[in-house]
């Protein structure tokens, strides 16, 4: 019987022959002499690569933890069993070697990890140079030593363009599935005094989820005339094939951009509520002399602390002594009215330590008098609902058009209730409201949005004639669009998402509106208007809770009304 062939030495798992007298180490690429003996290679593995050596030359199979092995005492001839030592399971040669192999370019794992790195850079707005940062590279190597980060050049030339094309294709398909699209656009100037225009699309998908996406931010090199602005908006919309779906465009009140939308593009223009509200408050503060003077004085104090390290450190020291949270003072920005509110609010909050610090630094003349401090407090109180309205209208994931009329009414109510005890700022706000927001209830798109919002319906309208006019116009639009079949059957499927209990009112802005809704519900008031039974039943249903999402799916043909009206 032929003798069994000896098993090749495990050292050959890490060595390869280069010539009859030369071998190369696969682990470190070192060349070693070879004379048909493995001792040199074994020594190299033992000294240079102990992990591989221990894994290769494990002579005793590891015993599982908690097992026993048989032993014989040669001195006394006794046999028995003792617990086996807890020995860690050594990795096999294949496992050790596989951990040394890097992922190949074009392989599934490499592509998957590259994609995750690119998405991280895009989502977190990281610089492309992050793949060259030493700390980040060490982190990635520690997580997976087989993965090699793509270079910055590969990101720019390959990965980002590929991701852009994929996202562009996905967005094209998503926009194609939307029936109607509302656009917002604005022109702004960079710090390098370069003009840009941004066009954003807002739409509802068939699964009833509200989406927003920036279609493009483009350099506006031509003069900002109505024709040039219209050409740029048209170019962006045609590239995405959405111009024929645009039901309205939200812009600021600039004459050039309004003319570009209404005259050149002939699309319904909706004025930006937040921009108009900013103009209202800015003008009111400017025309109120006492508020304007106090604002200038507070801003001088804030600027002093911002420019003096000694004063800033002393203020932080006094805040700590008083047990207050260390907060920096806020300065206002001319283009954003709410920055005035934040500046005055923080000043009022930190007034005591600010005054103490100014006195210690010998700046007594900068301190506010008691009357001036009272003006600061009153201004903060009056502007609080306006700040709340600005934040609420800046939301991205909820509808805002239907809130314009309710917010105007709520802000007017808040201003009137404070008028008896507050100074001229309230009068100026009322004047600006009359000037900027007159006619909003007669604006069909804005008023129809409010009427068809199950949270508001007719309640916010100051003039019942306006709501009646919008209702009749809606019915005329709906009849040919929806049809007249099965009115009774259709109306029975309407579902109202009324919450079981009224949420606690914590905000001052909506207090009067919520109280009016409560009175309406308790009085059992119903709204019967128009010949169309679906509209009548819809208006008679209780209001949906104000905190609810009006875009949530609703049964019945009332869903079609909001779509058909466009």
Steps between C-alpha positions, in 0.01 A plus 500: 500500500644836399581734789276803550632817349609747764275804546659818360634735765250772596775753435417478131167671571703818542786440256526459126793392285662762286783277376654164601713681760274795592160541668283803577294568816141578398442698821784752470641428150848421642728267299669208677755244387373145453698174504218245524468566873222699669695599814591844363142572404377373837741728683386795290134435585577452868691828536323723248146362500430333835121497450528307177764273650287412805203432279702284263686285753227424748573139584227425759137543403326744738269348758158653548452692822360288781592156350719232664797302379634163616837494681723225639725539801806293401634516851202331667317349208185693577277611219230763506353808339583866560354816357662611179662844508307784339684548176389760243420362157781593263408631157561273206761582241228590252335739747827672585598535137156627391520781754810623324335529160366842403170535318556500128404799287171428331402243762158514663629580850733774378224663298259478794742669742600765244132585455454541875800732522367719217151515656654600833687786333183619325258465794734650760641767267853377562792626289638260241835521674359294789621184321855638533476588869731283709258450788216394273724258312615344828138462609402325175804273519414408857141417402598295195871468407407341167325814375695772319340843483449652155723793414375855475553483125283187472227672699491798265535310173307181567300460819327839531395517132363145525301583815375823342369316194325239716332767713408703194334198339314418822379859534387511136285192562362644824408833340336316211268325746381830652190658345560856621813677618540825693825688447690744718778718367726770633794708379791564733850642489808320634781663695690521172211718371389233254131457427334158535147368456362191671190311387336253741214259428234390749262215420296215646574145391223247427564347844408840655841611619606862465837540326731793430811512285735763363489472122797727441704788637632685196724799447300796373749688286256717307328811624218420742217604272164323495575343160841365603363360826211334314741346247707345778196359683366364171834333419514325840138386482535369145806300597291320761182504289288666769401835349162369382435362851582823684179618666662797674836656584581650840730805485585809699340836420767627260341664196736328255439146621124554536486622140712205387250253647169670423570671167779301335424147626128569564494282810317582821732689738461456876684755718735352758329542837824489700657769280192723528487447876865602519419825320205563736707466818805682363290799395309506830822500705651767278194725538476449878748753637524364855564143379752618241702695761504212748601258225796719408610525863473126561692430180780731616525303826505166316766629259713614795498152654573338164803721439648486851652176627527646850132595506393163358704310761365718781142438382559123498642528853194684628267250329678219684474684833125543452456137403391590149584305189786661311346657192645747253306809409329502161534781246232577245522479122336772293339260252334274761253655742497199734869561577380823670264292710774253596738782591248673727381172651855394596574850633188495719592154626857603591424861596614478863844350431547726195437813711727376779780429255468841334521674838807300602668599173416869547241511219213646706388723215416195285251355749129514424258693718198334657272652233725370223504155656119508511501582128721197437263274695192635321664464159588138571146433616344656187739331256481153654197389290670633186810293571280197558322558169831537314627169636174325420498623141862397449418130533587271209299184565153649550268709286513875564279671239181426693649662813542847352149630574479338847841641596413850379183491708682355802775764484245779472313364801821478704592858410154637584489331842829666597416841355346638819809445710779513243656793319503625142651182353154340497355792303782478247451126462129550435576761233748272326257208516236707326750609237664163425229238561181663375319278252648167612153354567399583142806327354347182359797266540576608855136509610416169332798338673364617834142395426607152389731449798301286748668682789367845406214504245298823553609583854794738425313717248425850628250563218247220450430638153853409392465140614158476332645628172792253511263215583273570203796527265635169625169328438495622139849359446425171672183404315657433159822370653353253746162418346156482648448129544408351835508812720349327799727199472809714461419722794462205733862401451645826628717444806592770751822460697377660819723440799339360812599796712614854438878538542620729775548855376854612571542761227366854512465530123217249456323561832208703366453276197487187717250667732279589204509140376398378846206739507395386153510132601307557823234707324452225243533756222477354149577652167243436228603656174458421135318234309777246500433253780864397534608856565216549747581181688870587501434843650265352760756251624692599819835661441805279501740570786726790409816298575392223258654458155254631238675298225419170673290273273126564529221290359228640278487728198599807702858387427436568134385855569836627612654352185227603258501865606833556331 
